[in-house]
GROMACS .gro file of C-alpha atoms in nm:
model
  440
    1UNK     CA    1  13.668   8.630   1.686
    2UNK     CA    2  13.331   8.490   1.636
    3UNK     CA    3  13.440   8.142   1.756
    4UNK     CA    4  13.595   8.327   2.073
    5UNK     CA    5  13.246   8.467   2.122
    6UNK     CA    6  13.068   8.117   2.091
    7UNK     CA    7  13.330   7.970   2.338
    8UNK     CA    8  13.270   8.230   2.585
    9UNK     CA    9  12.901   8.209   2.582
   10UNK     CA   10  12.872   7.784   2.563
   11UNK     CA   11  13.071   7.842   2.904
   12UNK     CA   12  12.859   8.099   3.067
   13UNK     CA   13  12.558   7.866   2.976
   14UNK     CA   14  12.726   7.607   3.185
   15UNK     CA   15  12.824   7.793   3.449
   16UNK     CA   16  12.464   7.938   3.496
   17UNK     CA   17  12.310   7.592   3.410
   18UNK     CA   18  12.571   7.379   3.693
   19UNK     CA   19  12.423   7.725   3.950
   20UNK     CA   20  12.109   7.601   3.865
   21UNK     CA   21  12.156   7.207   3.946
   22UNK     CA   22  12.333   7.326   4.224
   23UNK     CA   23  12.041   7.535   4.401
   24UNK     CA   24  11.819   7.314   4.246
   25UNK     CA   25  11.974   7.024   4.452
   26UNK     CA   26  11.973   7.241   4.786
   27UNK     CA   27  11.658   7.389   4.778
   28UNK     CA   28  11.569   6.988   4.712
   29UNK     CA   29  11.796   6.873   5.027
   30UNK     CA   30  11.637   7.120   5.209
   31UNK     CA   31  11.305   7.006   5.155
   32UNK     CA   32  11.350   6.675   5.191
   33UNK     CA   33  11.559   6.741   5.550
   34UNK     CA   34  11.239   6.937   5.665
   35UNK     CA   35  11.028   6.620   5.535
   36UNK     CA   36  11.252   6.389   5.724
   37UNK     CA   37  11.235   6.625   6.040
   38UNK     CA   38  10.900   6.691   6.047
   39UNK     CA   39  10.810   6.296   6.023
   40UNK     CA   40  11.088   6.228   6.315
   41UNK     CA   41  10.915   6.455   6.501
   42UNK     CA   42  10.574   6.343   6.431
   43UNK     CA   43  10.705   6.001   6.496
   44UNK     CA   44  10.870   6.123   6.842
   45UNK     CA   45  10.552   6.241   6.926
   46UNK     CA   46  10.324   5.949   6.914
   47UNK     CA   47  10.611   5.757   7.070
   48UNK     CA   48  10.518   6.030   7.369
   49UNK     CA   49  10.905   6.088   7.361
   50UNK     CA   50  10.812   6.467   7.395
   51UNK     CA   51  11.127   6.625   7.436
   52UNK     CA   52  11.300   6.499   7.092
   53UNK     CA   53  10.975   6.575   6.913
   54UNK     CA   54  11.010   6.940   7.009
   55UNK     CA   55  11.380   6.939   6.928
   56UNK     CA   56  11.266   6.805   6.584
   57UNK     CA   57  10.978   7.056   6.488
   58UNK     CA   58  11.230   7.307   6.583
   59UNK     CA   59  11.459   7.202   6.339
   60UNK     CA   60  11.251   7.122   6.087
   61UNK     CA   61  11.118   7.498   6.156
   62UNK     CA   62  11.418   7.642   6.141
   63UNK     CA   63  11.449   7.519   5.773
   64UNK     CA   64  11.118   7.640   5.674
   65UNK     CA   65  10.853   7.823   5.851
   66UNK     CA   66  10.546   7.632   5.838
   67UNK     CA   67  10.161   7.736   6.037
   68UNK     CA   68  10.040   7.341   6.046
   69UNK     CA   69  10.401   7.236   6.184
   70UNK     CA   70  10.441   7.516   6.388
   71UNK     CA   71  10.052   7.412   6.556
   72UNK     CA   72  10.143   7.065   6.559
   73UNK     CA   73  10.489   7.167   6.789
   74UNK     CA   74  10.274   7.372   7.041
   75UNK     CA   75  10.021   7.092   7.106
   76UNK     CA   76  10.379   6.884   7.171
   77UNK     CA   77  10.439   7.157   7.376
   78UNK     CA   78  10.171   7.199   7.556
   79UNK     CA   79  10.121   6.816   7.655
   80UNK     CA   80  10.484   6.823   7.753
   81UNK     CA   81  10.471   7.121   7.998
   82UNK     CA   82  10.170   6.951   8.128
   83UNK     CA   83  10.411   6.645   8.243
   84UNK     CA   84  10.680   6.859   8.352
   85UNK     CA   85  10.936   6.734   8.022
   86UNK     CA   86  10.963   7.086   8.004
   87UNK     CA   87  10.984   7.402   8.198
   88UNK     CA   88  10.774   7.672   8.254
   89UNK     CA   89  11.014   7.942   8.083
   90UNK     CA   90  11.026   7.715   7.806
   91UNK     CA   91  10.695   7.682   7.701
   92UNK     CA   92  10.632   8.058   7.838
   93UNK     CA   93  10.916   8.127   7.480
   94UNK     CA   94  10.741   7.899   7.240
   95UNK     CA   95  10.411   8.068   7.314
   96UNK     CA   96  10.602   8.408   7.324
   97UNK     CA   97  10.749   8.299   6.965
   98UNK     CA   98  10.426   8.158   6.871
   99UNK     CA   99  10.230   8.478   6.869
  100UNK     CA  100  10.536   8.692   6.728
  101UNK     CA  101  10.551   8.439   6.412
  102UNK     CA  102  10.146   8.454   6.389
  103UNK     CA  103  10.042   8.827   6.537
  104UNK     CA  104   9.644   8.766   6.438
  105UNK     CA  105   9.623   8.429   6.541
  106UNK     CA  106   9.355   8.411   6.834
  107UNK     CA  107   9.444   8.052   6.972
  108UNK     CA  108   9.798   8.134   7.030
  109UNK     CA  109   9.761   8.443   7.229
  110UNK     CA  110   9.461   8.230   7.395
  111UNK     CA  111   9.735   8.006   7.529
  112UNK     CA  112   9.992   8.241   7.633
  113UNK     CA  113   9.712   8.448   7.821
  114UNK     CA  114   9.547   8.111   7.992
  115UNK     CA  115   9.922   8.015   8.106
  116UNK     CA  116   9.987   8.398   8.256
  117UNK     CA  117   9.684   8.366   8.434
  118UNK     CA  118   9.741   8.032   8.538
  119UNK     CA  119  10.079   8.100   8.682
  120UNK     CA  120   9.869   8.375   8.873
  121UNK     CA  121  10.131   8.657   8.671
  122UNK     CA  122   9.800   8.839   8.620
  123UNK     CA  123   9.989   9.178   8.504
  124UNK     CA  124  10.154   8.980   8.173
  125UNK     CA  125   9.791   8.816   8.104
  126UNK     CA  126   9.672   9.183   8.092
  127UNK     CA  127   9.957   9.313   7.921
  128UNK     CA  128   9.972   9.042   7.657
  129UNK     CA  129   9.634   9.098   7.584
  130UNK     CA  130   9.693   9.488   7.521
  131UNK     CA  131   9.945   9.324   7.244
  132UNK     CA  132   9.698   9.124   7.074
  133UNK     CA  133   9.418   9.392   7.075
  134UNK     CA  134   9.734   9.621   6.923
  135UNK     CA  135   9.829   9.299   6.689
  136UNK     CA  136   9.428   9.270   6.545
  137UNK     CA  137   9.364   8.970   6.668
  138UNK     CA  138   9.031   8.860   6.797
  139UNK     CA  139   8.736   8.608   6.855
  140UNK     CA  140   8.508   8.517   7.144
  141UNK     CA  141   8.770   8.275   7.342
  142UNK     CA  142   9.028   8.599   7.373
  143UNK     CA  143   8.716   8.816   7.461
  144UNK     CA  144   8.622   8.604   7.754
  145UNK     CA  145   8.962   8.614   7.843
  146UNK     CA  146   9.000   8.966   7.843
  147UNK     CA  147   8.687   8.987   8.056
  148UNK     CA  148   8.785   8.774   8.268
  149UNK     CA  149   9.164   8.903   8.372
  150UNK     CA  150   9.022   9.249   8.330
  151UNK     CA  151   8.770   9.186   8.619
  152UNK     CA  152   8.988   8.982   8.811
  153UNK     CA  153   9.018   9.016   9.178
  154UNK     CA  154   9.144   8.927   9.510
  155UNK     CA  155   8.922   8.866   9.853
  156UNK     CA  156   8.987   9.059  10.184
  157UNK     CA  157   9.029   8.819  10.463
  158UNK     CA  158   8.811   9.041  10.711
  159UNK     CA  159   8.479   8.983  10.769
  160UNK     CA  160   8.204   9.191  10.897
  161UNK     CA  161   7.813   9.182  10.950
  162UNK     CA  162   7.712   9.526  10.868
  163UNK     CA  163   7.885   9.851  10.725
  164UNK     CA  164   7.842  10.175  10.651
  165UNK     CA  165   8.022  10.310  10.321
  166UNK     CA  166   8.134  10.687  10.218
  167UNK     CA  167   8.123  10.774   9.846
  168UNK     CA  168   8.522  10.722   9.794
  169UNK     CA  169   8.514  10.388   9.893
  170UNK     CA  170   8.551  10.435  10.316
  171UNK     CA  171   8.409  10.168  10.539
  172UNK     CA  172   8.278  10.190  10.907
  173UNK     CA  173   8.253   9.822  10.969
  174UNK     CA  174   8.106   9.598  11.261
  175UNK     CA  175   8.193   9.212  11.293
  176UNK     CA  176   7.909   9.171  11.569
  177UNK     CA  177   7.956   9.339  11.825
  178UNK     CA  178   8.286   9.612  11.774
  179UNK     CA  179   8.383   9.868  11.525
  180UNK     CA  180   8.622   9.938  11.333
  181UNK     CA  181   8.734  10.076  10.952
  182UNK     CA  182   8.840   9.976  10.605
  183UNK     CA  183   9.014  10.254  10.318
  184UNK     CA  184   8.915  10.301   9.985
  185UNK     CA  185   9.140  10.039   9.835
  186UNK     CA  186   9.032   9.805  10.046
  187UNK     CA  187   9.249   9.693  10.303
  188UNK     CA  188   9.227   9.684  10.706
  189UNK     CA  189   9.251  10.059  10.848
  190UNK     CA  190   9.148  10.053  11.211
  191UNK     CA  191   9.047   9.667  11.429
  192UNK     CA  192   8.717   9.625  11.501
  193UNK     CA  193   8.824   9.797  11.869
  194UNK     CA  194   8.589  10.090  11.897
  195UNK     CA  195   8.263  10.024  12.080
  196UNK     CA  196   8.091  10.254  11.735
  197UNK     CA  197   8.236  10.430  11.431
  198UNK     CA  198   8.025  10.657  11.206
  199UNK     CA  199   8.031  10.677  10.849
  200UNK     CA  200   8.319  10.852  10.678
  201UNK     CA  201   8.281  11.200  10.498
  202UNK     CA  202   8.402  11.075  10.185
  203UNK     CA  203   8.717  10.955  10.403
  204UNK     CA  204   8.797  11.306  10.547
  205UNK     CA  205   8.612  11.252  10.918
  206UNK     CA  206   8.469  10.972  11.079
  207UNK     CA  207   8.329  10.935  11.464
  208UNK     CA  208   8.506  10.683  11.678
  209UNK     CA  209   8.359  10.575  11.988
  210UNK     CA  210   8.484  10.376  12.306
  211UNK     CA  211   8.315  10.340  12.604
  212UNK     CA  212   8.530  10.643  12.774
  213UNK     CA  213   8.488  10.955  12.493
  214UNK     CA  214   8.390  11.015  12.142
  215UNK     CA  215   8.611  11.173  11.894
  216UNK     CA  216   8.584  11.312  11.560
  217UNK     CA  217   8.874  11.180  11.373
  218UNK     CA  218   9.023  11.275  11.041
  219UNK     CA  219   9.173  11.026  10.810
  220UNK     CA  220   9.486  11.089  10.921
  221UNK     CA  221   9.378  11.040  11.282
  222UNK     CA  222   9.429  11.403  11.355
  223UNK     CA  223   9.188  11.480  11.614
  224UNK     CA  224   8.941  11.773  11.511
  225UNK     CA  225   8.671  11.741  11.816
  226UNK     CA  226   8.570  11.575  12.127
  227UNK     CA  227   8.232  11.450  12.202
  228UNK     CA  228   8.063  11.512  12.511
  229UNK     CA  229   7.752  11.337  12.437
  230UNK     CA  230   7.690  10.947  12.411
  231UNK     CA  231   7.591  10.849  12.052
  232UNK     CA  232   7.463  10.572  11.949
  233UNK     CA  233   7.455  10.641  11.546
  234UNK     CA  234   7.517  10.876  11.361
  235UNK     CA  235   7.598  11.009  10.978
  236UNK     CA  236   7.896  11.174  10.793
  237UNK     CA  237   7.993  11.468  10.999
  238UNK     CA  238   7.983  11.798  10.748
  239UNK     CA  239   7.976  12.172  10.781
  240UNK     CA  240   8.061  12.152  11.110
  241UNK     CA  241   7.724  11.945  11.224
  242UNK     CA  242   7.707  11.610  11.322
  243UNK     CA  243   7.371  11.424  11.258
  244UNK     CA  244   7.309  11.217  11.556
  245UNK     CA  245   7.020  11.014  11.659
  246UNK     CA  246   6.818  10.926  11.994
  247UNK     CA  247   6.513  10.861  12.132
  248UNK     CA  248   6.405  10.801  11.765
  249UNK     CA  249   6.455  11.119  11.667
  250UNK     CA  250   6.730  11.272  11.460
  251UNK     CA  251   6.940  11.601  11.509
  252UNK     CA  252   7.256  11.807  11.434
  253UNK     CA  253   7.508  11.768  11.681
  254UNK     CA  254   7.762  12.090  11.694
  255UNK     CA  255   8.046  11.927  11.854
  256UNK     CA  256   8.236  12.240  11.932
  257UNK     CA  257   7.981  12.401  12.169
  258UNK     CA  258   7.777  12.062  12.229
  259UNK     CA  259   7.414  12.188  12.130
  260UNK     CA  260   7.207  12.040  11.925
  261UNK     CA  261   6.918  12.177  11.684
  262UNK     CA  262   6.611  12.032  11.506
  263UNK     CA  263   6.445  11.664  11.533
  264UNK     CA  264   6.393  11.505  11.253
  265UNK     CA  265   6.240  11.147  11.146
  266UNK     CA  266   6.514  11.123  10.927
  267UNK     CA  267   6.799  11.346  10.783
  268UNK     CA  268   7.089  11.366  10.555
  269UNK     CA  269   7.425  11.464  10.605
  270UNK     CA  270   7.543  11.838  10.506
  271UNK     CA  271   7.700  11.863  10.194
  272UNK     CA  272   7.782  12.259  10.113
  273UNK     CA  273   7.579  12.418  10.342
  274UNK     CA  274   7.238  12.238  10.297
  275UNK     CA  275   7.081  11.865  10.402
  276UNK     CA  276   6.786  11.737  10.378
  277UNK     CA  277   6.563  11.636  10.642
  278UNK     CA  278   6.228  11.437  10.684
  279UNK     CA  279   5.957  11.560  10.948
  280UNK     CA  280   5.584  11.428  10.897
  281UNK     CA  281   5.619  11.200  10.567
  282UNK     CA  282   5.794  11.497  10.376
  283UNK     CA  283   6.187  11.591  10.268
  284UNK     CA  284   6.280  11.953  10.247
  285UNK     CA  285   6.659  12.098  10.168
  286UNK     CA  286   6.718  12.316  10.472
  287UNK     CA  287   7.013  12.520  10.544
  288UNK     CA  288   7.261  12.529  10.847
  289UNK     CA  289   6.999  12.717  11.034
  290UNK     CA  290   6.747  12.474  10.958
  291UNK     CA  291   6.552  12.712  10.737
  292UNK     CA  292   6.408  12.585  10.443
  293UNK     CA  293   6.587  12.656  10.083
  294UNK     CA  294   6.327  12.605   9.840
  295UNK     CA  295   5.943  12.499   9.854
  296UNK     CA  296   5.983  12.192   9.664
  297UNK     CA  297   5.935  11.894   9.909
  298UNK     CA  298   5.994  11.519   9.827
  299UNK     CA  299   5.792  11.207   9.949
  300UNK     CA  300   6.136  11.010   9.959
  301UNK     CA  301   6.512  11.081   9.916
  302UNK     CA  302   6.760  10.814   9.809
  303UNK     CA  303   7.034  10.864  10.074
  304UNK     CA  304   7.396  10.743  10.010
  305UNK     CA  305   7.548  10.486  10.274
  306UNK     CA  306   7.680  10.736  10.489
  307UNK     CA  307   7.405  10.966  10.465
  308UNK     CA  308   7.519  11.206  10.171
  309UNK     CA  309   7.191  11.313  10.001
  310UNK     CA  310   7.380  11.409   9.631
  311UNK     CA  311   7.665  11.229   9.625
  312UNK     CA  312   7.767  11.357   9.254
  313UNK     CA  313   7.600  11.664   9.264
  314UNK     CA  314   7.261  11.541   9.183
  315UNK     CA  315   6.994  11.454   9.378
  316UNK     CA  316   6.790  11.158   9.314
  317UNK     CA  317   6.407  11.227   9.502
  318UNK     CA  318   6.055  11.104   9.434
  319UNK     CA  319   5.707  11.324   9.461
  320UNK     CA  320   5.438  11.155   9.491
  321UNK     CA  321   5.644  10.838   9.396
  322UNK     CA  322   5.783  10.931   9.091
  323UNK     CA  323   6.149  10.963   9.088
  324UNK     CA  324   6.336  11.165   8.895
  325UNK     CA  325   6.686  11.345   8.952
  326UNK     CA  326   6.697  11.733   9.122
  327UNK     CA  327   6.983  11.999   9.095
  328UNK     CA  328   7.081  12.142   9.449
  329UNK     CA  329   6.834  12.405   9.454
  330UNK     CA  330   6.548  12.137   9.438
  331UNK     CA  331   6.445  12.187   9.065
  332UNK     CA  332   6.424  11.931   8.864
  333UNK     CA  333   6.756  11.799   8.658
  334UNK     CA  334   6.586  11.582   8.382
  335UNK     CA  335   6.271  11.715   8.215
  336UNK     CA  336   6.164  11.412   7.992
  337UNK     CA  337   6.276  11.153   8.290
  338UNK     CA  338   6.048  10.969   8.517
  339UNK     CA  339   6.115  10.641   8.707
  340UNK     CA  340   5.927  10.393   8.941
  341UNK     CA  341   6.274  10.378   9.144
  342UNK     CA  342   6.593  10.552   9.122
  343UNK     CA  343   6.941  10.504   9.266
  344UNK     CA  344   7.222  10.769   9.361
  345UNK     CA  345   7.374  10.893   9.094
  346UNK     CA  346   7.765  10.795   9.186
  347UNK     CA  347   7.939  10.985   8.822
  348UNK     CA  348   7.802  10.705   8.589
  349UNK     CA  349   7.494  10.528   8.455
  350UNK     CA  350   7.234  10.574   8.715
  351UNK     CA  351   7.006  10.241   8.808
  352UNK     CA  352   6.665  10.320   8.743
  353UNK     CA  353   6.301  10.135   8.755
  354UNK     CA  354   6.097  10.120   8.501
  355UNK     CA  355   5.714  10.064   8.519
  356UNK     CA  356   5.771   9.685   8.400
  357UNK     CA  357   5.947   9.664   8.792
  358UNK     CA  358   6.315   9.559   8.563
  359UNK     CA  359   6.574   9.778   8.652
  360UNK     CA  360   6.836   9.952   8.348
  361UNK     CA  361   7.088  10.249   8.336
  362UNK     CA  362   7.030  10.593   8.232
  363UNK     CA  363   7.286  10.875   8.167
  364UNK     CA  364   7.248  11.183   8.400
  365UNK     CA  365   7.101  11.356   8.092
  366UNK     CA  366   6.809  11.071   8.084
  367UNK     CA  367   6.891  10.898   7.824
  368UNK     CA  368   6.866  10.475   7.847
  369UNK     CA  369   7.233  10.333   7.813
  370UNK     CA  370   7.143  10.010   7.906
  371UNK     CA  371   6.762   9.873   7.874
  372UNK     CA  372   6.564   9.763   8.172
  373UNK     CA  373   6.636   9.399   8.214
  374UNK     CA  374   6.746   9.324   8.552
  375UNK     CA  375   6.564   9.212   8.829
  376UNK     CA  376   6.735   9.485   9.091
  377UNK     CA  377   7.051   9.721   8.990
  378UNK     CA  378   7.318   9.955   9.115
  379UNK     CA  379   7.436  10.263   9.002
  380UNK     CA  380   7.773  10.246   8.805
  381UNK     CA  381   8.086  10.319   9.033
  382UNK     CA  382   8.429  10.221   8.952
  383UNK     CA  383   8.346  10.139   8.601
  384UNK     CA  384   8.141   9.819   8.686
  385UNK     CA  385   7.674   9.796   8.829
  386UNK     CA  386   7.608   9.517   9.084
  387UNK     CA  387   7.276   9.376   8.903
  388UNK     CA  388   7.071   9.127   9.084
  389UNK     CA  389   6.951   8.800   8.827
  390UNK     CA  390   6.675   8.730   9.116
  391UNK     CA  391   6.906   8.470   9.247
  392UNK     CA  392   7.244   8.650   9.293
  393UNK     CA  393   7.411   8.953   9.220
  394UNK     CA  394   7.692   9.005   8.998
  395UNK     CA  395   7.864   9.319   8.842
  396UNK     CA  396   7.845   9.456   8.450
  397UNK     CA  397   8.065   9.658   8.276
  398UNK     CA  398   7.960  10.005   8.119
  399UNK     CA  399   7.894   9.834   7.788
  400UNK     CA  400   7.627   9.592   7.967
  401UNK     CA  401   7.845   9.283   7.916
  402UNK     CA  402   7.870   9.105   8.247
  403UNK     CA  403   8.192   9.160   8.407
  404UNK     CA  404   8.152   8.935   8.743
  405UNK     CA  405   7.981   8.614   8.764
  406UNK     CA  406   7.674   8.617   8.943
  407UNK     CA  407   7.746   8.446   9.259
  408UNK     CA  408   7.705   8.726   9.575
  409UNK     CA  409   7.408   8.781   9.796
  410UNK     CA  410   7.500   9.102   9.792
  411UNK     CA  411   7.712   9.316   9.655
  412UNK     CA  412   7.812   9.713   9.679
  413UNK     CA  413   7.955  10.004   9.502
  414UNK     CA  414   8.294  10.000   9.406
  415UNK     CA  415   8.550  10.281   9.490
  416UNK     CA  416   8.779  10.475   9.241
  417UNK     CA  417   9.058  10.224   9.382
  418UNK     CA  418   8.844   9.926   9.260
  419UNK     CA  419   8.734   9.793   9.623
  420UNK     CA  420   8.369   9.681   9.658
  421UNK     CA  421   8.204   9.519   9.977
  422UNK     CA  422   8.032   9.152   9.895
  423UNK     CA  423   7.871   8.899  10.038
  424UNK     CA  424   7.884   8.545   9.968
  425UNK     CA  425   7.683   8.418  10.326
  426UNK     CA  426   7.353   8.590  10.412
  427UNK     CA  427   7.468   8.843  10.718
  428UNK     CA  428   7.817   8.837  10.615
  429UNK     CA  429   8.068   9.071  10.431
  430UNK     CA  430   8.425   9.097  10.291
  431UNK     CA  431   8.591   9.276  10.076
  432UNK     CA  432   8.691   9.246   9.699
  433UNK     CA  433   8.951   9.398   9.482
  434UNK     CA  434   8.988   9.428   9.150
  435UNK     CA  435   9.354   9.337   9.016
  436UNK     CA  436   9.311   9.633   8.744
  437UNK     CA  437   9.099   9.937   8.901
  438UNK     CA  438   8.901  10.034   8.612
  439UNK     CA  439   9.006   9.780   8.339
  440UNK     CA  440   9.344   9.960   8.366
   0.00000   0.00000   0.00000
């Protein structure tokens, strides 16, 4: 019984031992295939015989996963999509697979991103970018990246001299000599046919003018009035007064009954029920009637492009040239705030001037978001500031990083819809759209 025992266990010995040899040997065979692999394809490579060096890293890969290997197959990769030995969708799946094997690695998702974009499929750069945010990884090659396709954009292939914008992003546009419009997101709305348009309320009513009749025109082109005077400019229509000037002088313009009341140096347009106006160096908020509302008066008001006076709800004024912002009743909105300049408030930071003459960003509560540093700002719209560096402008993003490259002569405010008039030739304009409104 004992020797029975003795037998049994010699031969489990060598059974176990002979499974040993035997994976021994394999995992042995399999090493040395991925040796022999690896060095065919490394061989391949410097050979420049592209193709079979891929098809070797991937089988030596596909014995054993390896980071160096797997590198030294994307740079084969990457040379050989660069000479056309393979194609785009191939090399689109090794970087794919490349960033699915190695999640945190920055340089892969750095080359899948720079191939999106430079295959101008701008929506997978952005989206494979949300991945590797979501994956943790990071450095300062996928930041600039993510800058950059974030604040990508597209150029409008109108042009225009001059233009007059409304808060949501409407253009009144003239190329020279005729008029015409451009919506919020950017693109062509009405030729340059009209012999003057007015400045959009906030896109609801503009005033379109040929040489037979003027019109007040909704956005739909729904006609709500006809003109019987000639105008020769004019500001958003509101409250059912049109301000209008001539002979130097500005007034309201009732276009239902054709009279029109006060004269002004300058004025605003009506924005519920009050505007301000400027007779003899000073700004008062009046009322439809022309009565004033308060007794506060200002020695300037910053007026938006198409003449709203509080774009936001705010009203940014100076007395005795200090600027500060004012509620709609005239009192002031920030206590502890003071500036040397101030811009409209648009929903966002708020471009200000400090006494060093650099301009920063304050909150609509006063508080500094972004230091004084700038030669000449904007106020925040659309998520992005045009700043000036004293040479050119260019736009920042709400965190102060910059966004857009300096390189405009001029630059705008951009809509909710991520339009923005530029300028890249004194005395000329265009358009420019952003790819992602928002960074979205």
């Amino acid at each position: 019984m004992k020797i029975g025992r003795m037998i049994l266990a010699a031969v489990m010995i060598l059974l176990c031992a002979g499974g040993w040899i035997t994976q021994a040997g394999g995992m042995i065979g399999a090493r040395n295939n991925w040796q022999a692999a690896v060095a065919e394809a490394r061989e391949y490579e410097s050979g420049k015989l592209l193709q079979k060096a891929i098809e070797s890293y991937e089988r030596a890969l596909s014995i054993r996963e390896d980071g160096e290997v797997r590198q030294e197959m994307m740079e084969a990769c990457a040379l050989a999509y660069q000479e056309n030995a393979i194609t785009r969708s191939v090399y689109k799946s090794a970087l794919e697979k490349s960033c699915k094997l190695y999640p945190k690695t920055e340089a892969y998702w750095v080359r899948l991103v720079e191939f999106l974009r430079d295959t101008n499929s701008y929506n997978d750069a952005h989206k494979a970018l949300g991945r590797a945010e979501r994956a943790g990884a990071e450095g300062e090659s996928l930041a600039a990246l993510n800058r950059e396709i974030t604040y990508a954009f597209t150029s409008g292939a109108q042009y225009f001299s001059s233009y007059s914008a409304a808060p949501d992003g409407h253009l009144s546009i003239c190329n020279g000599e005729r008029w015409g419009t451009i919506s919020s997101d950017g693109e062509r709305e009405n030729e340059c046919d009209y012999q003057y348009v007015g400045p959009y309320s906030d896109g609801t009513v503009a005033l379109f003018c040929t040489e037979e009749e003027s019109r007040l025109m909704d956005g739909n082109g729904v006609l709500q009035a006809v003109v019987q005077q000639k105008v020769e400019e004019a500001k958003a229509y509101g409250d059912g007064l049109l301000p209008v000037r001539g002979n130097g002088k500005w007034s309201y313009l009732n276009p239902k009954n054709g009279t029109a009341a006060g004269s002004y140096d300058d004025v605003s347009a009506y924005q519920n029920g009050t505007a301000m106006v400027c007779a003899d160096g000073a700004w008062r908020l009046v009322d439809t009637s022309g009565n004033p509302v308060s007794e506060q008066s200002f020695s300037d008001v910053r007026l938006y492009g198409n003449g709203d006076y509080s774009p936001a709800g705010l009203i940014s004024a100076s007395v005795d040239g200090v600027w500060n912002l004012y509620k709609a009743d005239g009192t002031p909105a920030l206590k502890e705030f003071s500036a040397r300049d101030l811009d409209c408030w648009l929903g966002g930071g708020i471009a200000y001037q400090d006494e060093s003459g650099l301009w920063g960003f304050v909150d609509k509560k006063g508080k500094t978001v972004i230091e004084p540093q700038f030669q000449e700002a904007r106020s925040f719209s659309g998520g992005l500031a045009a700043v000036y560096d004293g040479k050119q402008w260019g736009f920042i993003n709400e965190k102060g990083a910059l966004a857009i490259d300096y390189q405009f002569q001029d630059a705008g405010y951009f809509s909710a819809k991520g339009a923005c008039p530029v300028s890249t030739v004194d005395g000329e304009y265009h358009m420019i759209i952003l790819r992602f409104p928002g960074g979205k």
